[in-house]
Amino acid sequence: MTRYRVCCLLGLMFAIANLSRLTMAAEKTSVLLAKGKITLKVAEKWIRKKPKSRIIEHEFAIPRIKPDRQDGRLTFMGASGGVKTNIDRWKGQFRNQTRAPKVKKEKVSGQTVHFVDVVGTYSPPPFTRQKPIPNARMLGAIVETEKYGLQFIKLYGPQATIKANEKAFIAMLNSLVVAK
C-alpha cells in the first residue's frame, strides 16, 4: 500500500471514530419525544437512566450537591390528562409546603409551556417504593403542542440540588424544537 493510501485510510478511520463519538455525545445530551418530533437538549452532567416506569419515556439522575443526601430525578413522558389535572396532581404530591406553588404560562419556541414550581415534602405516587423527600422542590413543565399532544417534564428532589440545576432546566426548555 502506498503512503498516500495509508494516510487516506487512517484519515477515514479517524473521521468514522470521531463521528461515532459525536453521535454518542448527541444521544447523551438530547431527548427525543413524540417519536422524534420534539427535541430538547439536557445538561451533560445529568445521567441518563433506565426509566423506573413504563409510562416514562426518558429519565435522568441529577447528581446531588451538598448538603443533599440523594440525587434529583428528571422524567419525560407524553401522557394523557389535561394541563390543570396534572398541575393539581403535581401540587398535591407536596405536603408541608413552605410557600404557595408558582404556576405560570409562557411561549417557548412557539409552543405554550406551563411551568410549575413547588416546595415542601415530596410524597411519591403510591406503589413506587420511593420514600417521601423532606425539603424537596419540583420544577415541572407541560409543553402543549398542536400536532404532538402534551409532554410532561418533571424535575424533583432535594431543594439545594434542584436550585443548583434550575438554570440548566430552563436552558433545556429553551432548547425546545418541535417539527413542523
CSV table of N, CA and C in Angstrom, one decimal:
chain,number,residue,atom,x,y,z
A,1,MET,N,0.8,-1.2,0.0
A,1,MET,CA,0.0,0.0,0.0
A,1,MET,C,0.9,1.2,0.0
A,2,THR,N,0.5,2.2,-0.8
A,2,THR,CA,1.3,3.4,-0.8
A,2,THR,C,1.1,4.3,0.4
A,3,ARG,N,2.0,5.2,0.6
A,3,ARG,CA,1.9,6.1,1.8
A,3,ARG,C,0.6,6.9,1.7
A,4,TYR,N,0.3,7.3,0.5
A,4,TYR,CA,-0.9,8.1,0.3
A,4,TYR,C,-2.2,7.3,0.7
A,5,ARG,N,-2.3,6.1,0.3
A,5,ARG,CA,-3.4,5.3,0.6
A,5,ARG,C,-3.5,5.0,2.1
A,6,VAL,N,-2.4,4.8,2.7
A,6,VAL,CA,-2.3,4.6,4.2
A,6,VAL,C,-2.8,5.8,4.9
A,7,CYS,N,-2.4,7.0,4.5
A,7,CYS,CA,-2.8,8.2,5.1
A,7,CYS,C,-4.3,8.4,4.9
A,8,CYS,N,-4.8,8.1,3.7
A,8,CYS,CA,-6.3,8.3,3.4
A,8,CYS,C,-7.1,7.3,4.3
A,9,LEU,N,-6.6,6.1,4.4
A,9,LEU,CA,-7.3,5.1,5.2
A,9,LEU,C,-7.3,5.5,6.7
A,10,LEU,N,-6.2,6.0,7.2
A,10,LEU,CA,-6.1,6.4,8.6
A,10,LEU,C,-7.0,7.6,8.8
A,11,GLY,N,-7.0,8.5,7.8
A,11,GLY,CA,-7.9,9.7,7.9
A,11,GLY,C,-9.4,9.3,8.0
A,12,LEU,N,-9.7,8.3,7.1
A,12,LEU,CA,-11.1,7.8,7.1
A,12,LEU,C,-11.5,7.2,8.4
A,13,MET,N,-10.6,6.3,8.9
A,13,MET,CA,-10.8,5.7,10.2
A,13,MET,C,-11.0,6.7,11.3
A,14,PHE,N,-10.2,7.7,11.4
A,14,PHE,CA,-10.3,8.8,12.4
A,14,PHE,C,-11.6,9.5,12.3
A,15,ALA,N,-12.0,9.8,11.0
A,15,ALA,CA,-13.3,10.5,10.8
A,15,ALA,C,-14.5,9.7,11.3
A,16,ILE,N,-14.5,8.4,11.0
A,16,ILE,CA,-15.5,7.5,11.4
A,16,ILE,C,-15.6,7.4,13.0
A,17,ALA,N,-14.4,7.2,13.6
A,17,ALA,CA,-14.4,7.2,15.0
A,17,ALA,C,-14.9,8.5,15.7
A,18,ASN,N,-14.5,9.6,15.1
A,18,ASN,CA,-14.9,10.9,15.6
A,18,ASN,C,-16.4,11.1,15.4
A,19,LEU,N,-16.9,10.7,14.3
A,19,LEU,CA,-18.4,10.8,14.1
A,19,LEU,C,-19.1,9.9,15.0
A,20,SER,N,-18.6,8.7,15.3
A,20,SER,CA,-19.3,7.9,16.3
A,20,SER,C,-19.3,8.5,17.7
A,21,ARG,N,-18.2,9.1,18.1
A,21,ARG,CA,-18.1,9.8,19.4
A,21,ARG,C,-19.1,10.9,19.4
A,22,LEU,N,-19.1,11.7,18.4
A,22,LEU,CA,-20.1,12.9,18.3
A,22,LEU,C,-21.5,12.4,18.4
A,23,THR,N,-21.8,11.3,17.7
A,23,THR,CA,-23.2,10.8,17.7
A,23,THR,C,-23.5,10.3,19.1
A,24,MET,N,-22.6,9.6,19.8
A,24,MET,CA,-22.9,9.2,21.1
A,24,MET,C,-23.1,10.4,22.1
A,25,ALA,N,-22.3,11.4,21.9
A,25,ALA,CA,-22.4,12.6,22.7
A,25,ALA,C,-23.8,13.3,22.5
A,26,ALA,N,-24.2,13.4,21.2
A,26,ALA,CA,-25.5,14.0,20.9
A,26,ALA,C,-26.7,13.1,21.5
A,27,GLU,N,-26.6,11.8,21.5
A,27,GLU,CA,-27.6,11.0,22.1
A,27,GLU,C,-27.6,11.1,23.6
A,28,LYS,N,-26.4,11.4,24.2
A,28,LYS,CA,-26.3,11.5,25.6
A,28,LYS,C,-27.0,12.8,26.1
A,29,THR,N,-26.9,13.9,25.2
A,29,THR,CA,-27.4,15.2,25.7
A,29,THR,C,-28.7,15.6,25.0
A,30,SER,N,-29.3,14.7,24.2
A,30,SER,CA,-30.6,15.1,23.5
A,30,SER,C,-31.7,14.1,24.0
A,31,VAL,N,-32.9,14.7,24.1
A,31,VAL,CA,-34.0,13.9,24.4
A,31,VAL,C,-35.0,14.0,23.2
A,32,LEU,N,-35.5,12.9,22.7
A,32,LEU,CA,-36.4,13.0,21.6
A,32,LEU,C,-37.8,12.5,22.1
A,33,LEU,N,-38.8,13.3,21.9
A,33,LEU,CA,-40.2,12.9,22.3
A,33,LEU,C,-41.1,12.9,21.1
A,34,ALA,N,-42.3,12.3,21.3
A,34,ALA,CA,-43.2,12.2,20.2
A,34,ALA,C,-42.6,11.6,19.0
A,35,LYS,N,-42.0,10.5,19.1
A,35,LYS,CA,-41.4,9.7,18.0
A,35,LYS,C,-40.4,10.6,17.2
A,36,GLY,N,-39.6,11.4,18.0
A,36,GLY,CA,-38.6,12.2,17.4
A,36,GLY,C,-39.0,13.5,16.9
A,37,LYS,N,-40.2,13.9,17.0
A,37,LYS,CA,-40.8,15.2,16.5
A,37,LYS,C,-40.5,16.3,17.5
A,38,ILE,N,-40.1,16.1,18.7
A,38,ILE,CA,-39.8,17.1,19.7
A,38,ILE,C,-38.4,16.8,20.2
A,39,THR,N,-37.5,17.8,20.2
A,39,THR,CA,-36.2,17.6,20.7
A,39,THR,C,-35.9,18.6,21.8
A,40,LEU,N,-35.2,18.2,22.8
A,40,LEU,CA,-34.7,19.0,23.9
A,40,LEU,C,-33.2,18.6,24.2
A,41,LYS,N,-32.4,19.6,24.6
A,41,LYS,CA,-31.0,19.3,24.9
A,41,LYS,C,-30.9,19.4,26.4
A,42,VAL,N,-30.4,18.3,27.0
A,42,VAL,CA,-30.2,18.2,28.5
A,42,VAL,C,-28.8,18.5,28.9
A,43,ALA,N,-28.6,18.9,30.1
A,43,ALA,CA,-27.2,19.2,30.6
A,43,ALA,C,-26.3,17.9,30.6
A,44,GLU,N,-25.1,18.1,30.2
A,44,GLU,CA,-24.2,16.9,30.1
A,44,GLU,C,-24.0,16.3,31.4
A,45,LYS,N,-24.1,17.0,32.5
A,45,LYS,CA,-23.8,16.4,33.8
A,45,LYS,C,-24.9,15.5,34.3
A,46,TRP,N,-26.1,15.6,33.7
A,46,TRP,CA,-27.2,14.8,34.1
A,46,TRP,C,-27.0,13.4,33.5
A,47,ILE,N,-27.3,12.4,34.3
A,47,ILE,CA,-27.0,11.0,34.0
A,47,ILE,C,-28.3,10.2,33.5
A,48,ARG,N,-28.2,9.8,32.2
A,48,ARG,CA,-29.3,9.0,31.7
A,48,ARG,C,-29.5,7.7,32.4
A,49,LYS,N,-30.7,7.4,32.8
A,49,LYS,CA,-31.1,6.2,33.5
A,49,LYS,C,-32.2,5.4,32.8
A,50,LYS,N,-32.3,4.1,33.1
A,50,LYS,CA,-33.4,3.4,32.6
A,50,LYS,C,-34.7,3.8,33.3
A,51,PRO,N,-35.7,4.2,32.6
A,51,PRO,CA,-36.9,4.7,33.3
A,51,PRO,C,-37.5,3.6,34.3
A,52,LYS,N,-37.9,4.1,35.5
A,52,LYS,CA,-38.4,3.3,36.6
A,52,LYS,C,-39.8,2.8,36.3
A,53,SER,N,-40.5,3.4,35.3
A,53,SER,CA,-41.9,3.1,35.0
A,53,SER,C,-42.0,3.0,33.5
A,54,ARG,N,-43.0,2.2,33.0
A,54,ARG,CA,-43.2,2.1,31.6
A,54,ARG,C,-43.8,3.4,31.0
A,55,ILE,N,-44.5,4.2,31.7
A,55,ILE,CA,-45.0,5.4,31.1
A,55,ILE,C,-44.0,6.5,31.0
A,56,ILE,N,-42.9,6.4,31.6
A,56,ILE,CA,-41.8,7.4,31.5
A,56,ILE,C,-40.9,7.0,30.3
A,57,GLU,N,-40.8,8.0,29.4
A,57,GLU,CA,-40.0,7.8,28.2
A,57,GLU,C,-38.5,8.0,28.4
A,58,HIS,N,-38.1,9.0,29.2
A,58,HIS,CA,-36.7,9.3,29.4
A,58,HIS,C,-36.6,9.6,30.9
A,59,GLU,N,-35.5,9.2,31.5
A,59,GLU,CA,-35.2,9.5,32.9
A,59,GLU,C,-33.7,9.9,33.1
A,60,PHE,N,-33.5,10.8,33.9
A,60,PHE,CA,-32.1,11.2,34.3
A,60,PHE,C,-32.0,11.4,35.8
A,61,ALA,N,-30.8,11.0,36.3
A,61,ALA,CA,-30.4,11.3,37.7
A,61,ALA,C,-29.7,12.6,37.6
A,62,ILE,N,-30.0,13.5,38.6
A,62,ILE,CA,-29.4,14.8,38.7
A,62,ILE,C,-28.5,14.7,39.9
A,63,PRO,N,-27.2,14.7,39.7
A,63,PRO,CA,-26.2,14.5,40.8
A,63,PRO,C,-26.4,15.5,41.9
A,64,ARG,N,-26.5,14.9,43.1
A,64,ARG,CA,-26.8,15.7,44.3
A,64,ARG,C,-25.6,16.7,44.6
A,65,ILE,N,-25.9,17.7,45.3
A,65,ILE,CA,-24.9,18.6,45.8
A,65,ILE,C,-25.0,18.7,47.3
A,66,LYS,N,-24.0,19.1,48.0
A,66,LYS,CA,-24.0,19.1,49.5
A,66,LYS,C,-25.0,20.3,49.9
A,67,PRO,N,-25.8,20.1,50.9
A,67,PRO,CA,-25.8,19.1,51.9
A,67,PRO,C,-26.8,17.9,51.6
A,68,ASP,N,-27.3,17.9,50.3
A,68,ASP,CA,-28.3,16.9,50.0
A,68,ASP,C,-27.7,15.5,50.0
A,69,ARG,N,-28.6,14.6,50.4
A,69,ARG,CA,-28.1,13.2,50.5
A,69,ARG,C,-28.6,12.3,49.4
A,70,GLN,N,-29.4,12.8,48.5
A,70,GLN,CA,-29.8,12.0,47.4
A,70,GLN,C,-29.9,12.8,46.1
A,71,ASP,N,-29.8,12.1,45.0
A,71,ASP,CA,-29.9,12.8,43.7
A,71,ASP,C,-31.3,13.3,43.4
A,72,GLY,N,-31.4,14.2,42.4
A,72,GLY,CA,-32.6,14.6,41.9
A,72,GLY,C,-33.0,13.7,40.8
A,73,ARG,N,-34.3,13.8,40.3
A,73,ARG,CA,-34.8,12.9,39.2
A,73,ARG,C,-35.5,13.8,38.2
A,74,LEU,N,-35.2,13.6,36.9
A,74,LEU,CA,-35.8,14.3,35.8
A,74,LEU,C,-36.5,13.2,34.9
A,75,THR,N,-37.8,13.4,34.7
A,75,THR,CA,-38.6,12.5,33.9
A,75,THR,C,-39.3,13.2,32.7
A,76,PHE,N,-39.5,12.5,31.7
A,76,PHE,CA,-40.2,13.0,30.5
A,76,PHE,C,-41.2,11.9,30.1
A,77,MET,N,-42.4,12.4,29.8
A,77,MET,CA,-43.5,11.5,29.3
A,77,MET,C,-44.5,12.2,28.5
A,78,GLY,N,-45.1,11.6,27.6
A,78,GLY,CA,-46.2,12.1,26.8
A,78,GLY,C,-47.4,11.3,27.4
A,79,ALA,N,-48.2,11.8,28.3
A,79,ALA,CA,-49.2,11.1,28.9
A,79,ALA,C,-50.6,11.8,28.7
A,80,SER,N,-51.6,11.2,29.2
A,80,SER,CA,-52.9,11.8,29.0
A,80,SER,C,-53.3,12.6,30.2
A,81,GLY,N,-54.5,13.1,30.2
A,81,GLY,CA,-54.9,14.0,31.2
A,81,GLY,C,-54.6,15.5,30.8
A,82,GLY,N,-55.4,16.3,31.3
A,82,GLY,CA,-55.3,17.7,30.9
A,82,GLY,C,-54.2,18.5,31.7
A,83,VAL,N,-54.0,19.7,31.3
A,83,VAL,CA,-53.0,20.5,31.9
A,83,VAL,C,-53.3,20.8,33.4
A,84,LYS,N,-54.6,21.2,33.6
A,84,LYS,CA,-55.0,21.6,35.0
A,84,LYS,C,-54.9,20.3,35.9
A,85,THR,N,-55.4,19.2,35.4
A,85,THR,CA,-55.4,18.0,36.2
A,85,THR,C,-54.0,17.6,36.6
A,86,ASN,N,-53.1,17.7,35.7
A,86,ASN,CA,-51.7,17.3,36.1
A,86,ASN,C,-51.0,18.3,37.0
A,87,ILE,N,-51.3,19.6,36.8
A,87,ILE,CA,-50.7,20.6,37.7
A,87,ILE,C,-51.3,20.4,39.1
A,88,ASP,N,-52.6,20.1,39.2
A,88,ASP,CA,-53.2,19.9,40.5
A,88,ASP,C,-52.6,18.6,41.2
A,89,ARG,N,-52.4,17.6,40.4
A,89,ARG,CA,-51.8,16.3,40.9
A,89,ARG,C,-50.3,16.6,41.4
A,90,TRP,N,-49.6,17.3,40.6
A,90,TRP,CA,-48.2,17.7,41.0
A,90,TRP,C,-48.2,18.4,42.3
A,91,LYS,N,-49.1,19.5,42.4
A,91,LYS,CA,-49.1,20.3,43.6
A,91,LYS,C,-49.5,19.4,44.8
A,92,GLY,N,-50.4,18.4,44.5
A,92,GLY,CA,-50.9,17.5,45.6
A,92,GLY,C,-49.9,16.5,46.1
A,93,GLN,N,-48.8,16.4,45.3
A,93,GLN,CA,-47.7,15.5,45.7
A,93,GLN,C,-46.8,16.1,46.8
A,94,PHE,N,-47.1,17.3,47.2
A,94,PHE,CA,-46.3,18.0,48.2
A,94,PHE,C,-47.1,18.4,49.4
A,95,ARG,N,-46.5,18.0,50.5
A,95,ARG,CA,-47.1,18.3,51.8
A,95,ARG,C,-46.2,19.4,52.5
A,96,ASN,N,-46.7,20.0,53.6
A,96,ASN,CA,-45.9,21.0,54.4
A,96,ASN,C,-45.2,22.0,53.4
A,97,GLN,N,-46.0,22.5,52.5
A,97,GLN,CA,-45.5,23.5,51.6
A,97,GLN,C,-45.0,24.7,52.3
A,98,THR,N,-43.8,25.1,52.0
A,98,THR,CA,-43.2,26.3,52.7
A,98,THR,C,-43.6,27.6,52.0
A,99,ARG,N,-44.2,27.5,50.8
A,99,ARG,CA,-44.7,28.7,50.1
A,99,ARG,C,-45.7,28.2,49.1
A,100,ALA,N,-46.5,29.1,48.6
A,100,ALA,CA,-47.6,28.8,47.6
A,100,ALA,C,-46.9,28.3,46.3
A,101,PRO,N,-47.4,27.3,45.7
A,101,PRO,CA,-46.9,26.8,44.4
A,101,PRO,C,-46.9,28.0,43.4
A,102,LYS,N,-45.9,28.0,42.5
A,102,LYS,CA,-45.9,29.1,41.5
A,102,LYS,C,-46.3,28.4,40.2
A,103,VAL,N,-47.2,28.9,39.5
A,103,VAL,CA,-47.6,28.4,38.2
A,103,VAL,C,-47.7,29.6,37.2
A,104,LYS,N,-47.1,29.4,36.0
A,104,LYS,CA,-47.1,30.4,35.0
A,104,LYS,C,-47.1,29.8,33.6
A,105,LYS,N,-47.6,30.6,32.7
A,105,LYS,CA,-47.7,30.1,31.3
A,105,LYS,C,-46.9,31.0,30.4
A,106,GLU,N,-46.0,30.4,29.5
A,106,GLU,CA,-45.2,31.2,28.6
A,106,GLU,C,-45.2,30.5,27.2
A,107,LYS,N,-44.7,31.3,26.3
A,107,LYS,CA,-44.5,30.7,24.9
A,107,LYS,C,-43.0,30.4,24.8
A,108,VAL,N,-42.7,29.2,24.4
A,108,VAL,CA,-41.3,28.8,24.2
A,108,VAL,C,-41.2,28.1,22.8
A,109,SER,N,-40.4,28.7,21.9
A,109,SER,CA,-40.3,28.1,20.5
A,109,SER,C,-41.7,28.0,19.9
A,110,GLY,N,-42.6,28.9,20.1
A,110,GLY,CA,-43.9,28.9,19.6
A,110,GLY,C,-44.9,28.0,20.2
A,111,GLN,N,-44.5,27.3,21.3
A,111,GLN,CA,-45.4,26.4,22.0
A,111,GLN,C,-45.7,26.9,23.4
A,112,THR,N,-46.9,26.6,23.8
A,112,THR,CA,-47.3,27.0,25.2
A,112,THR,C,-46.7,26.1,26.2
A,113,VAL,N,-46.0,26.6,27.2
A,113,VAL,CA,-45.4,25.8,28.2
A,113,VAL,C,-45.9,26.3,29.6
A,114,HIS,N,-46.5,25.4,30.3
A,114,HIS,CA,-47.0,25.7,31.7
A,114,HIS,C,-45.9,25.3,32.7
A,115,PHE,N,-45.4,26.2,33.5
A,115,PHE,CA,-44.3,26.0,34.4
A,115,PHE,C,-44.9,25.9,35.8
A,116,VAL,N,-44.4,24.9,36.6
A,116,VAL,CA,-44.9,24.7,38.0
A,116,VAL,C,-43.6,24.6,38.9
A,117,ASP,N,-43.7,25.3,40.0
A,117,ASP,CA,-42.6,25.3,41.0
A,117,ASP,C,-43.2,25.1,42.4
A,118,VAL,N,-42.9,23.9,43.0
A,118,VAL,CA,-43.5,23.6,44.3
A,118,VAL,C,-42.4,23.2,45.3
A,119,VAL,N,-42.5,23.7,46.5
A,119,VAL,CA,-41.5,23.4,47.6
A,119,VAL,C,-42.3,22.8,48.8
A,120,GLY,N,-41.7,21.8,49.4
A,120,GLY,CA,-42.3,21.1,50.6
A,120,GLY,C,-41.7,19.7,50.7
A,121,THR,N,-42.5,18.8,51.3
A,121,THR,CA,-42.2,17.4,51.4
A,121,THR,C,-42.8,16.7,50.3
A,122,TYR,N,-42.0,16.1,49.4
A,122,TYR,CA,-42.5,15.4,48.2
A,122,TYR,C,-43.0,14.0,48.6
A,123,SER,N,-44.2,13.7,48.3
A,123,SER,CA,-44.8,12.4,48.5
A,123,SER,C,-44.9,11.7,47.2
A,124,PRO,N,-44.1,10.7,47.0
A,124,PRO,CA,-44.2,10.0,45.7
A,124,PRO,C,-45.5,9.2,45.5
A,125,PRO,N,-45.8,8.9,44.2
A,125,PRO,CA,-47.1,8.2,44.0
A,125,PRO,C,-47.1,6.8,44.7
A,126,PRO,N,-48.2,6.3,45.0
A,126,PRO,CA,-48.3,5.0,45.7
A,126,PRO,C,-47.7,3.9,44.9
A,127,PHE,N,-47.2,2.9,45.5
A,127,PHE,CA,-46.7,1.7,44.8
A,127,PHE,C,-45.4,1.9,44.1
A,128,THR,N,-44.7,3.0,44.4
A,128,THR,CA,-43.4,3.2,43.7
A,128,THR,C,-42.2,2.9,44.5
A,129,ARG,N,-42.4,2.5,45.8
A,129,ARG,CA,-41.3,2.2,46.7
A,129,ARG,C,-40.4,3.3,47.0
A,130,GLN,N,-40.8,4.5,46.6
A,130,GLN,CA,-39.9,5.7,46.9
A,130,GLN,C,-40.4,6.2,48.2
A,131,LYS,N,-39.4,6.8,49.0
A,131,LYS,CA,-39.7,7.4,50.3
A,131,LYS,C,-40.0,8.9,50.0
A,132,PRO,N,-40.8,9.5,50.9
A,132,PRO,CA,-41.0,10.9,50.9
A,132,PRO,C,-39.7,11.7,51.0
A,133,ILE,N,-39.6,12.8,50.3
A,133,ILE,CA,-38.4,13.6,50.3
A,133,ILE,C,-38.7,14.9,51.1
A,134,PRO,N,-38.2,15.1,52.3
A,134,PRO,CA,-38.4,16.4,53.0
A,134,PRO,C,-37.6,17.5,52.4
A,135,ASN,N,-38.0,18.7,52.5
A,135,ASN,CA,-37.3,19.9,52.0
A,135,ASN,C,-37.0,19.7,50.5
A,136,ALA,N,-38.0,19.3,49.8
A,136,ALA,CA,-37.9,19.0,48.3
A,136,ALA,C,-38.4,20.2,47.5
A,137,ARG,N,-38.1,20.1,46.2
A,137,ARG,CA,-38.6,21.1,45.3
A,137,ARG,C,-38.9,20.3,44.0
A,138,MET,N,-39.9,20.8,43.3
A,138,MET,CA,-40.2,20.3,41.9
A,138,MET,C,-40.3,21.4,41.0
A,139,LEU,N,-39.6,21.3,39.8
A,139,LEU,CA,-39.8,22.2,38.7
A,139,LEU,C,-40.5,21.3,37.6
A,140,GLY,N,-41.7,21.7,37.2
A,140,GLY,CA,-42.4,20.9,36.2
A,140,GLY,C,-42.7,21.8,35.0
A,141,ALA,N,-42.8,21.2,33.9
A,141,ALA,CA,-43.2,21.9,32.6
A,141,ALA,C,-44.1,21.0,31.8
A,142,ILE,N,-45.2,21.5,31.4
A,142,ILE,CA,-46.1,20.8,30.5
A,142,ILE,C,-46.1,21.6,29.2
A,143,VAL,N,-45.6,20.9,28.1
A,143,VAL,CA,-45.5,21.5,26.8
A,143,VAL,C,-46.7,21.1,26.0
A,144,GLU,N,-47.4,22.1,25.6
A,144,GLU,CA,-48.6,21.9,24.7
A,144,GLU,C,-48.2,22.1,23.3
A,145,THR,N,-48.3,21.0,22.5
A,145,THR,CA,-48.0,21.1,21.1
A,145,THR,C,-49.3,20.8,20.3
A,146,GLU,N,-49.5,21.5,19.2
A,146,GLU,CA,-50.7,21.3,18.4
A,146,GLU,C,-50.8,19.9,17.8
A,147,LYS,N,-49.6,19.5,17.2
A,147,LYS,CA,-49.6,18.2,16.5
A,147,LYS,C,-49.3,17.0,17.3
A,148,TYR,N,-48.5,17.2,18.4
A,148,TYR,CA,-48.0,16.0,19.1
A,148,TYR,C,-48.4,15.9,20.6
A,149,GLY,N,-49.5,16.6,20.9
A,149,GLY,CA,-50.1,16.5,22.2
A,149,GLY,C,-49.3,17.1,23.4
A,150,LEU,N,-49.6,16.7,24.6
A,150,LEU,CA,-48.9,17.2,25.8
A,150,LEU,C,-47.7,16.4,26.1
A,151,GLN,N,-46.6,17.1,26.5
A,151,GLN,CA,-45.4,16.5,27.0
A,151,GLN,C,-45.2,16.9,28.4
A,152,PHE,N,-44.9,16.0,29.3
A,152,PHE,CA,-44.8,16.3,30.8
A,152,PHE,C,-43.3,16.1,31.2
A,153,ILE,N,-42.8,17.2,31.7
A,153,ILE,CA,-41.4,17.1,32.1
A,153,ILE,C,-41.3,17.5,33.6
A,154,LYS,N,-40.7,16.7,34.4
A,154,LYS,CA,-40.7,16.9,35.9
A,154,LYS,C,-39.3,16.7,36.4
A,155,LEU,N,-38.8,17.8,37.1
A,155,LEU,CA,-37.5,17.7,37.8
A,155,LEU,C,-37.8,17.9,39.3
A,156,TYR,N,-37.4,16.9,40.1
A,156,TYR,CA,-37.7,17.0,41.5
A,156,TYR,C,-36.6,16.3,42.4
A,157,GLY,N,-36.5,16.7,43.6
A,157,GLY,CA,-35.5,16.2,44.5
A,157,GLY,C,-35.3,17.2,45.6
A,158,PRO,N,-34.2,16.9,46.4
A,158,PRO,CA,-33.8,17.9,47.4
A,158,PRO,C,-33.6,19.3,46.9
A,159,GLN,N,-34.0,20.2,47.7
A,159,GLN,CA,-34.1,21.6,47.3
A,159,GLN,C,-32.7,22.2,46.8
A,160,ALA,N,-31.6,21.9,47.5
A,160,ALA,CA,-30.3,22.5,47.1
A,160,ALA,C,-29.9,22.0,45.7
A,161,THR,N,-30.2,20.7,45.4
A,161,THR,CA,-29.8,20.1,44.2
A,161,THR,C,-30.7,20.7,43.0
A,162,ILE,N,-32.0,20.8,43.3
A,162,ILE,CA,-32.9,21.4,42.3
A,162,ILE,C,-32.5,22.8,42.0
A,163,LYS,N,-32.3,23.6,43.1
A,163,LYS,CA,-31.9,25.0,42.9
A,163,LYS,C,-30.6,25.1,42.0
A,164,ALA,N,-29.7,24.3,42.3
A,164,ALA,CA,-28.4,24.3,41.6
A,164,ALA,C,-28.6,23.9,40.1
A,165,ASN,N,-29.7,23.2,39.8
A,165,ASN,CA,-29.9,22.8,38.4
A,165,ASN,C,-31.1,23.6,37.7
A,166,GLU,N,-31.6,24.6,38.4
A,166,GLU,CA,-32.7,25.3,37.8
A,166,GLU,C,-32.4,26.0,36.5
A,167,LYS,N,-31.2,26.7,36.4
A,167,LYS,CA,-30.9,27.3,35.2
A,167,LYS,C,-30.7,26.3,34.0
A,168,ALA,N,-30.1,25.2,34.3
A,168,ALA,CA,-30.0,24.1,33.3
A,168,ALA,C,-31.3,23.6,32.9
A,169,PHE,N,-32.3,23.5,33.8
A,169,PHE,CA,-33.6,23.1,33.4
A,169,PHE,C,-34.3,24.1,32.5
A,170,ILE,N,-34.2,25.4,32.8
A,170,ILE,CA,-34.7,26.4,32.0
A,170,ILE,C,-34.0,26.4,30.6
A,171,ALA,N,-32.7,26.2,30.6
A,171,ALA,CA,-32.0,26.2,29.3
A,171,ALA,C,-32.4,25.0,28.5
A,172,MET,N,-32.7,23.9,29.1
A,172,MET,CA,-33.2,22.7,28.4
A,172,MET,C,-34.6,23.0,27.8
A,173,LEU,N,-35.4,23.7,28.5
A,173,LEU,CA,-36.8,24.0,27.9
A,173,LEU,C,-36.6,25.0,26.8
A,174,ASN,N,-35.7,26.0,26.9
A,174,ASN,CA,-35.5,26.9,25.9
A,174,ASN,C,-34.8,26.3,24.6
A,175,SER,N,-34.3,25.1,24.7
A,175,SER,CA,-33.7,24.4,23.6
A,175,SER,C,-34.8,23.7,22.8
A,176,LEU,N,-36.1,23.8,23.2
A,176,LEU,CA,-37.2,23.1,22.6
A,176,LEU,C,-37.3,23.3,21.1
A,177,VAL,N,-37.3,22.2,20.3
A,177,VAL,CA,-37.5,22.3,18.9
A,177,VAL,C,-38.7,21.3,18.6
A,178,VAL,N,-39.7,21.8,17.9
A,178,VAL,CA,-40.8,21.0,17.5
A,178,VAL,C,-40.9,20.9,16.0
A,179,ALA,N,-40.9,19.7,15.4
A,179,ALA,CA,-41.0,19.6,14.0
A,179,ALA,C,-42.3,20.2,13.5
A,180,LYS,N,-42.3,20.7,12.3
A,180,LYS,CA,-43.5,21.3,11.7
A,180,LYS,C,-44.3,20.3,10.9
